[in-house]
Amino acid sequence: MHLSSLAWALALASLAVAAPSRRSNLVVHERRAQEPRDWVLTRRLDSGAVLPMRFGLAQSNMHKVEEMLMSVAHPSSPTYGQHFSMKEIVDTFAPSTETVEHVVNWLVGEGIDKKRLKLSPSKGWIEFDATAEEAEGLLDAEYHVYTHAETGAQQIGCHSYSVPEDIREHIDLIKPTVHFLHRVPTPNQLRKRSFERPSTHIKSGLKTDGSLADVPADLANCDQLITLDCLRALYSIDYTPVSTDKNTFGILEFTPQAFLQSDLDMFFANFSPSQVGTKPILISIDGGVDQTQDTGFNFNGESDLDLEYAFGLTNPQPILLLQTGDIPEGASFDNWLDAVDASFCTFEGGDDPTQDGIYPDPLPGGFDQPESCGILTPPFVISTSYGQDESSVTAAYAQRQCTEYAKLGMLGSTVLYSSGDNGVAGNGGICLDGDGNPVENGSQFNPDFPVTCPFVTAVGATQVNPGSTVDDPEGACEQVIFSGGGFSNFFAMPDYQAAAVTSFLTNHPPPFSGEQFNNSGVARGFPDLSANGANYVVAVAGEFERVFGTSCSSPVVGSMITLINDARIAAGKGPVGFINPVIYTDKFQAAFHDITTGGNQGCGTPGFTSTEGWDPVTGVGTPNFTALLPLFLELP
Ligand SMILES: *[C@@H]1O[C@H](CO)[C@@H](O)[C@H](O)[C@H]1NC(C)=O
Ligand SMILES: *[C@@H]1O[C@H](CO)[C@@H](O)[C@H](O)[C@H]1NC(C)=O
Ligand SMILES: *[C@@H]1O[C@H](CO)[C@@H](O)[C@H](O)[C@H]1NC(C)=O
């Protein structure tokens, strides 16, 4: 399939073909978010080099995004739970004919033959191949080649680009331009520690008699080892699903992360024997496979953890494994969004080769089929334990992706992201300098993305404090990892959290200035809620490991929401969808354990401190499932 010709669209419009050059009106549309680390500017791009230019058209009715989402997600809305159809959403937000015309007129006026222009099937993108010289003239940009110091890999990019002032409102972003570096999101610094007990002894114990006789994995030791039973006790989870054929729960993984069936079975044999042999349903996105050529903690840790705990807590709910990206290239957040929303899908016309996997993939062993576009109805719950630094993307890129999460909420999906594992710092503990660039000794906090998008649910991490039991209050996680939290540098505070966040800032003013975080009082705060993220027993590559991370917390919250959806489906209701407007209400506070101790240190500071009420370390707290269920069942 190829991009449809623009001819039909143009027939509708009488084009002004000889528009005067508007170069004098050019205004900067996007500037690179940060200078690339580890990439060296090598040379100016040859003027004859061909660039596959893609112009992302502005969607219509963007002012309605929040209003439509709240109409189905806010508990006081009369239409709560009456989610929209995909068609309603596509029709509402599709770029207008007027927008297509404006952009086409501009390009044609700049001398681009209209026969070279293609419109994507979604009508979201205009595409044409431009020489570097043409692109540079059009966008007042300079393209350079950058070389990766270690691997010699190369990519091209420009530092900023401009468009005519009257075109700005019709364009979200243009690629390839300033979006740099981030092809594969890295798993949140998932950390592990081998059992501190004599590990050979424990392992042989497991292998020989299949029991945990000599492992102190019981309720008395949840401060040292978290198991399914610890979580059930901590969060009062006592529910067996009955609507499994109608319910859906998706776990998102990015290749080369992969699970090993032998690990799941090893975990089940010890902690959930009836599930031995249970497999996830593989949804292959862009050639996503459960690769087994690379194994070990770094390849299997995340997927094994997510599936072992999601399966265990929602038994017997089937689980969809959204395995995204082929082995050579991998994928990004945009790629899985393409798979659940054909209108976002930028088939041959919009994914950014420096950010996103581009399919078909010509690399040896690559996925040689068309990009996975609208292949999947979004599951009711989607848990994702991957993230990148907000500072590594541009505001326009983040905004466009964030709008997609709002649409998933309108459709009735709960989208959960782990909040990051470095406290107020970014991946690798990196913070920002005064200009927002990542530096070793930066003092400005470095929040994660996409958790800062106000239309996802951000999940932070807690711990059973050392020496405490499941009956004692948990604290913020301060072992091995620190719960990602703070305030967005891009996104404004949504109404649903205004009271909670304002109360925090007013009653517990953090000892930091605007130099460290956006303290305006109108920035989006995160996380939204939290769950245990320390000391998980996970079978990985044939061994039990002890695992830490908000990566643990997200699938646990996802499991609880899945159980709630099950009960609602059994009661003839729909899934809960976007939960944030609900969980911040006064009424629901009684169903959360408020976390009031611990902090999320980073950037040479103690970070924020957990306190009464919402805080930017643990959100509104950890769920009490037994209390939460009837409240969600009361909603229409
Ligand atoms: C950070 O390190 C750079 C380079 O070593 C130095 O020039 C700068 O002054 C340091 N900044 C701070 C805040 O320490
Ligand atoms: C702080 O966040 C708000 C809301 O997003 C934004 O309007 C404001 O410009 C931000 N301030 C700074 C200094 O970035
Ligand atoms: C959880 O909620 C239930 C029902 O409201 C309550 O009986 C129970 O004590 C709560 N559990 C904890 C640990 O607070």
XYZ file of C-alpha atoms and ligand atoms in Angstrom:
678
model
C 0.000 0.000 0.000
C 1.252 3.447 -0.786
C 0.393 6.914 0.255
C -2.553 8.241 -1.614
C -1.865 11.003 -4.032
C -2.809 14.442 -2.935
C -4.549 14.998 -6.241
C -8.003 14.180 -4.956
C -7.659 16.459 -2.016
C -6.344 19.239 -4.138
C -9.212 18.945 -6.559
C -11.427 20.240 -3.784
C -9.388 23.336 -3.352
C -8.453 25.958 -5.862
C -4.808 26.440 -5.116
C -3.016 29.704 -5.077
C -0.075 28.368 -7.038
C 2.126 31.380 -7.267
C 2.251 32.525 -3.684
C 5.140 34.914 -3.049
C 7.985 33.667 -0.927
C 7.118 34.065 2.698
C 10.611 33.539 3.920
C 10.654 36.876 5.633
C 7.856 35.637 7.927
C 9.675 32.530 9.107
C 9.499 31.879 12.832
C 11.265 29.139 14.768
C 8.879 26.187 15.150
C 11.071 23.767 17.095
C 14.532 23.854 18.587
C 16.453 20.768 19.645
C 15.493 19.741 23.169
C 19.090 19.163 24.197
C 22.477 18.845 22.606
C 23.230 15.187 21.956
C 25.552 13.477 24.410
C 28.058 11.009 22.977
C 27.383 12.169 19.401
C 29.926 14.338 17.616
C 28.951 16.844 14.959
C 31.020 15.529 12.045
C 30.107 17.613 9.006
C 27.447 19.548 7.145
C 25.086 17.234 5.221
C 25.743 17.169 1.432
C 23.316 19.502 -0.274
C 22.183 16.741 -2.645
C 21.397 14.191 0.102
C 17.743 13.135 0.016
C 15.635 13.573 3.149
C 12.233 11.893 3.532
C 10.421 14.973 4.836
C 7.193 14.460 6.805
C 4.942 17.302 7.866
C 2.732 16.394 10.820
C -0.525 18.296 10.385
C -2.238 19.847 13.363
C -5.343 17.989 14.422
C -8.708 19.714 14.679
C -10.586 20.409 17.883
C -7.566 20.085 20.151
C -9.351 22.291 22.677
C -11.823 19.438 23.121
C -9.278 16.809 24.214
C -9.503 17.387 27.935
C -13.230 18.088 27.887
C -14.035 14.859 26.021
C -11.752 12.805 28.239
C -13.275 14.243 31.415
C -16.782 13.601 30.114
C -16.110 9.860 30.319
C -13.507 9.781 33.114
C -14.610 12.283 35.739
C -16.813 10.641 38.356
C -19.159 13.622 38.518
C -19.753 13.629 34.754
C -23.241 12.393 33.804
C -21.644 10.416 30.959
C -18.941 8.735 33.097
C -17.885 5.437 31.533
C -19.691 6.042 28.227
C -16.503 5.777 26.238
C -16.173 7.012 22.683
C -15.793 4.854 19.600
C -12.632 5.033 17.534
C -14.650 6.510 14.691
C -15.955 9.339 16.857
C -12.417 10.121 17.936
C -10.951 9.992 14.443
C -13.735 12.204 13.075
C -13.320 14.735 15.868
C -9.571 15.182 15.614
C -8.693 14.600 11.944
C -6.789 17.558 10.454
C -9.161 19.832 8.589
C -9.200 20.248 4.816
C -8.253 23.847 5.470
C -5.099 22.730 7.288
C -4.121 20.409 4.415
C -4.660 23.257 1.951
C -2.589 25.752 3.916
C 0.410 23.470 4.139
C 0.161 22.386 0.500
C -0.139 25.992 -0.642
C 2.952 26.894 1.305
C 5.050 24.074 -0.163
C 3.834 24.669 -3.721
C 4.453 28.393 -3.282
C 8.041 27.536 -2.338
C 8.446 25.758 -5.661
C 7.762 22.139 -4.662
C 5.848 20.452 -7.491
C 2.561 19.301 -6.012
C 2.974 15.927 -7.752
C 5.762 15.204 -5.282
C 3.465 15.626 -2.280
C 1.677 12.655 -0.754
C -0.999 12.591 1.934
C -0.934 9.718 4.423
C -4.036 7.481 4.656
C -4.810 8.983 8.061
C -4.585 12.447 6.476
C -2.302 13.309 9.363
C 0.891 13.759 7.382
C 2.143 15.274 4.141
C 5.256 13.644 2.789
C 7.820 14.283 0.099
C 11.457 13.515 -0.538
C 13.526 16.686 -0.458
C 17.180 17.329 -1.094
C 19.015 18.738 1.889
C 19.288 21.989 -0.030
C 15.511 22.167 -0.518
C 14.779 21.288 3.095
C 17.287 23.815 4.388
C 15.796 26.560 2.230
C 12.245 25.714 3.168
C 12.876 25.510 6.893
C 15.769 27.916 7.348
C 17.721 25.048 8.875
C 21.222 23.580 8.629
C 21.504 19.795 8.521
C 24.529 18.092 9.981
C 25.831 14.563 10.243
C 26.514 13.365 13.780
C 28.665 10.364 14.606
C 28.367 8.254 17.718
C 31.732 8.305 19.430
C 31.671 4.671 20.517
C 29.891 2.822 17.725
C 30.518 5.040 14.713
C 26.785 5.099 14.028
C 25.611 8.200 12.197
C 22.465 10.249 12.159
C 21.458 13.556 10.726
C 19.661 16.429 12.336
C 19.294 20.163 12.492
C 19.417 22.352 15.547
C 16.225 24.262 14.888
C 13.829 24.909 12.029
C 11.324 27.561 11.067
C 8.060 27.826 9.181
C 6.010 30.834 8.059
C 4.099 32.392 10.912
C 0.695 31.696 9.360
C 1.595 28.010 8.825
C 2.633 27.342 12.428
C -0.849 26.641 13.700
C -1.354 24.033 10.970
C 1.736 21.984 11.792
C 2.522 19.918 14.870
C 6.031 19.017 13.859
C 8.259 18.255 10.912
C 10.605 15.285 10.640
C 13.443 14.592 10.270
C 14.619 17.730 12.004
C 15.529 18.307 15.634
C 14.315 15.037 17.161
C 17.495 13.319 18.087
C 18.990 10.228 19.571
C 16.253 8.261 21.237
C 15.459 5.362 18.998
C 15.025 2.791 21.736
C 13.563 3.687 25.110
C 15.645 2.111 27.812
C 13.927 0.120 30.503
C 13.705 2.207 33.626
C 16.943 1.487 35.395
C 15.646 -1.837 36.566
C 17.988 -2.873 39.317
C 18.648 -6.175 40.903
C 20.570 -7.640 43.719
C 21.256 -11.292 43.996
C 19.873 -12.823 47.147
C 22.157 -11.882 49.940
C 21.563 -15.264 51.512
C 23.874 -17.989 50.266
C 22.528 -17.928 46.764
C 23.915 -21.260 45.644
C 22.167 -22.906 48.544
C 18.850 -21.225 47.750
C 19.071 -22.007 44.085
C 19.860 -25.631 44.627
C 17.020 -25.799 47.140
C 14.657 -24.514 44.477
C 15.937 -26.770 41.856
C 15.921 -29.978 43.807
C 12.653 -30.030 45.679
C 10.714 -27.188 44.072
C 9.844 -25.747 47.436
C 10.959 -22.615 49.136
C 11.654 -24.469 52.328
C 14.946 -22.765 52.907
C 13.960 -19.401 51.430
C 12.353 -17.087 53.911
C 9.801 -16.043 51.297
C 6.825 -15.717 53.572
C 4.616 -13.020 54.995
C 6.933 -12.437 57.921
C 9.736 -11.360 55.591
C 8.074 -9.033 53.085
C 10.583 -6.358 54.054
C 13.253 -8.545 52.464
C 11.428 -10.506 49.798
C 8.241 -9.448 48.046
C 6.084 -12.239 46.697
C 2.516 -12.453 45.392
C 1.307 -13.162 48.935
C 3.055 -10.076 50.292
C 1.294 -7.914 47.695
C -2.086 -9.518 48.376
C -1.610 -8.778 52.060
C -0.297 -5.250 51.590
C -3.107 -4.207 49.269
C -5.919 -6.455 50.561
C -6.256 -8.228 47.211
C -8.712 -11.081 47.526
C -10.581 -11.515 44.272
C -10.775 -14.222 41.597
C -11.688 -12.992 38.119
C -14.902 -14.269 36.539
C -15.134 -12.218 33.316
C -11.819 -13.219 31.790
C -13.180 -13.788 28.281
C -14.437 -10.198 28.076
C -11.627 -8.465 29.943
C -8.253 -7.440 28.476
C -4.928 -6.678 30.133
C -1.892 -5.743 28.059
C 1.756 -5.701 29.078
C 3.937 -3.623 26.766
C 7.527 -4.700 26.104
C 10.149 -3.391 23.730
C 12.381 -5.840 21.884
C 15.057 -7.042 22.676
C 13.440 -7.315 26.126
C 11.790 -10.727 26.133
C 10.362 -13.232 28.575
C 11.436 -16.842 28.909
C 8.665 -19.388 29.349
C 11.011 -21.419 31.534
C 11.278 -18.428 33.884
C 7.521 -17.999 34.110
C 7.149 -21.692 34.874
C 9.900 -21.564 37.475
C 8.127 -18.664 39.173
C 4.677 -20.274 38.915
C 5.962 -23.611 40.253
C 7.034 -21.832 43.406
C 4.385 -19.169 43.841
C 1.314 -20.030 41.751
C 1.442 -23.742 40.874
C -1.841 -23.871 38.950
C -0.368 -21.481 36.379
C 2.587 -23.584 35.277
C 2.546 -23.636 31.480
C 0.538 -20.412 31.178
C 1.712 -18.260 28.279
C 0.864 -14.697 27.324
C -0.944 -14.099 24.043
C 1.709 -12.605 21.797
C 0.646 -9.486 19.899
C 3.507 -8.841 17.538
C 3.886 -5.146 16.759
C 6.379 -4.274 14.016
C 7.860 -7.742 14.035
C 8.016 -8.010 17.822
C 9.245 -11.474 18.793
C 10.188 -13.186 21.984
C 13.797 -13.340 21.117
C 15.908 -16.007 22.793
C 19.257 -15.235 21.164
C 20.216 -12.890 24.000
C 19.326 -13.908 27.528
C 20.194 -12.797 31.026
C 18.929 -10.185 33.413
C 19.286 -7.290 30.991
C 17.212 -9.008 28.328
C 14.689 -10.972 30.398
C 14.408 -9.115 33.703
C 11.723 -6.638 32.746
C 9.445 -8.973 30.767
C 9.771 -11.813 33.262
C 8.959 -9.532 36.189
C 5.951 -7.950 34.483
C 4.416 -11.228 33.358
C 5.125 -13.244 36.504
C 3.409 -10.701 38.750
C 0.607 -9.713 36.361
C -0.318 -13.346 35.763
C 0.002 -14.242 39.425
C -2.203 -11.417 40.686
C -4.935 -11.737 38.031
C -5.049 -15.539 37.701
C -6.814 -16.836 35.529
C -6.980 -13.673 33.371
C -5.257 -14.158 29.972
C -2.619 -11.493 29.302
C -1.780 -9.813 26.022
C 1.932 -9.307 25.486
C 2.356 -6.243 23.279
C 5.827 -7.084 22.027
C 6.992 -4.098 20.037
C 9.851 -3.814 17.551
C 11.991 -6.287 15.630
C 15.395 -7.457 16.812
C 17.723 -5.261 14.709
C 15.891 -1.978 15.109
C 13.565 -2.037 18.129
C 10.851 0.534 18.543
C 9.577 3.536 20.448
C 6.417 4.646 22.194
C 5.078 6.046 18.914
C 5.299 2.585 17.360
C 2.915 0.912 19.784
C 0.563 3.870 19.580
C 0.503 3.341 15.797
C -0.582 -0.240 16.459
C -3.609 0.739 18.573
C -4.629 3.835 16.600
C -4.624 3.677 12.823
C -5.228 7.425 12.687
C -1.960 8.077 14.528
C -0.210 5.542 12.386
C 2.118 7.353 10.114
C 2.533 4.507 7.688
C 5.438 5.399 5.418
C 4.938 8.930 6.433
C 5.786 10.210 9.847
C 7.755 8.122 12.264
C 11.074 9.708 12.977
C 14.052 7.531 12.067
C 15.988 8.905 15.007
C 13.211 8.345 17.527
C 11.036 5.577 16.197
C 11.445 2.222 14.525
C 10.829 2.582 10.780
C 9.157 -0.369 9.079
C 9.556 -2.244 6.799
C 13.092 -2.584 8.191
C 15.714 -3.240 5.499
C 18.354 -4.408 7.996
C 19.391 -8.076 7.820
C 16.882 -10.062 9.873
C 14.630 -7.011 10.067
C 10.830 -7.010 9.899
C 10.191 -6.604 6.176
C 6.410 -6.105 6.388
C 4.501 -2.828 6.528
C 4.386 -1.038 9.853
C 1.787 -2.391 12.295
C -0.962 0.130 11.933
C -4.229 -0.110 13.847
C -3.798 -3.875 14.275
C -5.112 -4.027 17.820
C -8.061 -2.798 19.838
C -6.433 -1.125 22.828
C -6.607 -3.401 25.892
C -8.593 -2.071 28.874
C -5.387 -1.819 30.908
C -1.886 -1.320 29.481
C 1.114 -1.403 31.818
C 4.444 -0.032 30.624
C 7.665 -0.020 32.601
C 9.774 1.998 30.200
C 10.472 5.679 30.046
C 12.797 8.350 28.756
C 13.782 11.770 30.052
C 11.272 14.491 29.279
C 14.258 16.701 28.436
C 15.247 14.332 25.624
C 12.204 15.132 23.492
C 10.753 18.380 22.198
C 7.552 19.811 23.567
C 5.791 19.265 20.238
C 6.785 15.579 20.112
C 5.683 15.084 23.713
C 2.423 16.928 23.152
C 1.459 14.916 20.102
C 2.147 11.657 21.899
C 0.328 12.838 25.015
C -2.815 13.595 23.006
C -2.769 9.961 21.924
C -2.891 8.833 25.543
C -5.930 11.054 26.054
C -7.594 9.298 23.119
C -6.879 5.899 24.667
C -8.588 7.145 27.822
C -11.580 8.291 25.756
C -11.752 4.757 24.326
C -11.790 3.267 27.844
C -8.172 2.216 28.400
C -6.147 2.721 31.574
C -2.578 3.570 30.520
C -0.016 3.085 33.293
C 3.629 4.109 33.153
C 6.260 3.542 35.813
C 7.474 6.909 37.099
C 11.245 6.312 36.860
C 13.794 4.968 39.319
C 16.111 7.888 39.963
C 14.038 10.110 42.201
C 14.096 13.664 40.914
C 16.942 12.828 38.500
C 16.592 11.350 35.023
C 17.774 8.049 33.587
C 21.254 7.216 34.805
C 20.921 9.763 37.614
C 21.518 12.598 35.144
C 20.235 16.101 35.936
C 20.049 19.283 33.879
C 21.983 22.523 33.706
C 20.309 25.920 33.653
C 19.627 25.584 29.916
C 17.892 22.247 30.302
C 20.814 20.198 28.976
C 21.784 16.946 30.685
C 25.127 17.254 32.515
C 26.939 15.139 35.056
C 26.721 17.727 37.818
C 23.406 19.321 36.860
C 21.245 20.652 39.650
C 17.924 21.017 37.816
C 15.538 18.079 38.275
C 15.010 15.869 35.222
C 11.502 14.360 35.076
C 10.543 11.312 32.998
C 8.336 11.100 29.941
C 5.650 9.950 29.163
C 4.680 9.867 32.862
C 4.494 13.639 32.943
C 1.726 13.556 30.345
C -1.385 14.369 32.394
C -3.380 11.741 30.467
C -1.431 8.707 31.674
C -1.366 7.289 35.178
C 2.103 7.574 36.699
C 3.036 4.832 39.176
C 5.721 5.449 41.812
C 7.407 3.000 44.186
C 7.089 2.219 47.889
C 8.784 -0.282 50.190
C 8.033 -2.298 53.272
C 10.445 -0.487 55.554
C 13.301 -2.624 56.899
C 12.142 -4.444 60.027
C 8.473 -3.701 59.287
C 5.700 -6.060 58.255
C 2.815 -5.935 55.792
C 0.636 -4.585 58.599
C 2.819 -1.497 59.059
C 2.615 1.596 56.847
C 4.934 1.477 53.839
C 7.407 4.259 53.055
C 8.657 5.679 49.769
C 11.146 3.288 48.175
C 14.656 4.098 49.361
C 16.417 0.854 48.589
C 18.504 0.601 45.416
C 16.057 2.901 43.577
C 14.136 6.082 44.370
C 10.618 6.742 43.171
C 10.513 9.029 40.128
C 8.498 12.131 40.926
C 8.284 15.875 40.629
C 6.862 18.356 38.170
C 6.735 18.490 34.381
C 8.652 21.078 32.415
C 6.157 20.720 29.527
C 2.712 19.954 30.821
C 0.415 22.154 32.859
C -1.353 20.913 35.962
C -4.615 19.205 35.006
C -7.725 20.241 36.952
C -8.201 16.800 38.467
C -5.047 17.166 40.579
C -5.177 20.921 41.223
C -6.507 20.712 44.781
C -4.131 17.916 45.818
C -1.015 19.451 44.290
C -1.811 22.961 45.487
C -2.337 21.624 48.978
C 1.062 19.926 48.876
C 2.854 23.038 47.614
C 1.086 25.277 50.103
C 1.248 23.146 53.226
C 4.561 21.414 52.612
C 6.552 23.840 50.472
C 9.604 21.972 49.130
C 12.961 23.548 50.052
C 13.837 24.211 46.413
C 13.625 27.130 44.046
C 12.558 27.566 40.460
C 16.157 26.647 39.587
C 15.424 23.049 40.520
C 11.864 22.490 39.391
C 8.890 24.328 37.932
C 7.523 25.695 41.183
C 4.923 27.911 39.519
C 2.159 25.891 41.125
C 0.611 25.234 37.726
C 2.853 22.427 36.427
C 1.725 18.779 36.235
C 2.890 16.883 39.324
C 3.626 13.147 39.340
C 3.334 10.281 40.252
C -0.397 9.786 40.628
C -0.249 6.755 42.904
C 2.240 4.086 43.887
C 2.804 0.464 44.817
C 5.629 -1.572 46.255
C 8.829 -1.524 44.188
C 11.463 -3.212 46.356
C 12.777 -6.751 46.836
C 10.611 -8.604 44.297
C 11.414 -12.255 43.880
C 11.608 -12.768 40.114
C 12.703 -15.812 38.135
C 15.115 -14.499 35.504
C 17.216 -16.593 33.132
C 16.910 -19.636 35.327
C 17.645 -17.992 38.659
C 15.694 -16.167 41.303
C 16.747 -12.571 41.566
C 15.693 -9.816 43.885
C 14.424 -6.908 41.834
C 13.754 -3.234 42.525
C 12.024 -0.543 40.494
C 8.878 1.347 39.647
C 8.950 -1.349 36.951
C 7.559 -3.609 39.670
C 4.897 -1.141 40.767
C 3.219 -0.518 37.409
C 2.138 -4.104 36.606
C 0.884 -4.507 40.187
C -1.391 -1.477 39.879
C -2.348 -2.705 36.395
C -3.358 -6.028 37.908
C -5.576 -4.351 40.502
C -7.322 -2.232 37.850
C -7.794 -5.374 35.763
C -9.530 -7.067 38.703
C -11.732 -4.002 39.165
C -12.632 -4.087 35.459
C -13.480 -7.769 35.847
C -15.957 -7.035 38.612
C -17.452 -4.152 36.650
C -17.851 -6.303 33.547
C -19.520 -8.982 35.695
C -21.902 -6.267 36.916
C -22.740 -5.292 33.335
C -20.562 -2.164 33.360
C -17.619 -1.064 31.267
C -13.912 -0.759 32.105
C -12.808 2.195 34.242
C -10.548 3.735 31.582
C -8.567 6.802 32.631
C -8.542 6.658 36.437
C -6.786 9.873 37.478
C -9.882 12.099 37.829
C -11.381 9.415 40.072
C -8.449 8.603 42.329
C -7.851 12.250 43.272
C -11.393 12.761 44.589
C -11.909 13.106 48.345
C -14.149 10.077 48.395
C -11.461 7.779 47.026
C -8.754 8.896 49.465
C -10.112 6.415 52.000
C -9.208 3.609 49.573
C -5.527 4.559 49.514
C -2.826 4.105 52.111
C -1.303 7.544 52.370
C 2.498 7.237 52.347
C 4.074 9.790 54.669
C 7.728 8.764 55.035
C 10.715 8.644 52.721
C 11.871 10.794 49.849
C 13.112 10.623 46.283
C 16.648 11.949 46.391
C 18.587 12.951 43.299
C 20.560 15.816 41.704
C 22.575 16.221 44.897
C 19.444 16.870 46.968
C 17.217 14.782 49.253
C 14.490 15.240 46.635
C 10.887 15.695 47.641
C 9.536 14.224 50.860
C 6.480 12.037 51.281
C 3.895 13.627 53.453
C 0.238 13.627 54.347
C -1.902 13.774 51.215
C -0.611 13.730 47.658
C 3.134 14.207 47.260
C 5.538 14.106 44.285
C 7.118 10.881 45.579
C 4.222 8.454 46.042
C 1.182 10.344 44.683
C -2.060 9.684 46.539
C -0.532 6.522 48.021
C -0.936 2.778 47.549
C -4.312 1.143 46.827
C -6.381 -0.827 49.280
C -8.065 -3.091 46.743
C -10.829 -4.202 49.095
C -11.793 -0.584 49.686
C -11.284 0.512 46.082
C -13.438 -2.166 44.473
C -16.835 -1.124 45.861
C -16.102 2.536 45.103
C -15.369 1.744 41.476
C -18.393 -0.562 41.347
C -20.612 2.294 42.500
C -19.634 4.366 39.473
C -21.917 3.975 36.446
C 29.811 21.270 36.226
O 30.932 20.785 35.547
C 31.435 21.658 34.540
C 32.536 20.939 33.793
O 33.336 20.206 34.674
C 31.890 22.954 35.199
O 32.352 23.852 34.200
C 30.718 23.569 35.927
O 31.128 24.710 36.635
C 30.126 22.578 36.919
N 28.907 23.142 37.441
C 28.585 23.065 38.757
C 27.258 23.666 39.125
O 29.287 22.524 39.578
C 5.986 26.171 34.514
O 4.885 25.405 34.068
C 3.820 26.162 33.534
C 2.731 25.168 33.178
O 3.178 24.209 32.271
C 4.299 26.960 32.344
O 3.244 27.774 31.858
C 5.472 27.834 32.743
O 5.978 28.477 31.595
C 6.557 26.985 33.370
N 7.610 27.857 33.875
C 8.876 27.695 33.531
C 9.841 28.644 34.135
O 9.231 26.807 32.770
C -8.717 -1.988 53.457
O -10.051 -1.658 53.308
C -10.926 -2.535 53.998
C -12.344 -2.151 53.603
O -12.556 -0.785 53.800
C -10.683 -2.408 55.485
O -11.537 -3.288 56.192
C -9.238 -2.782 55.757
O -8.926 -2.567 57.100
C -8.297 -1.952 54.902
N -6.957 -2.508 55.022
C -5.947 -1.824 55.503
C -4.656 -2.552 55.589
O -6.059 -0.651 55.813
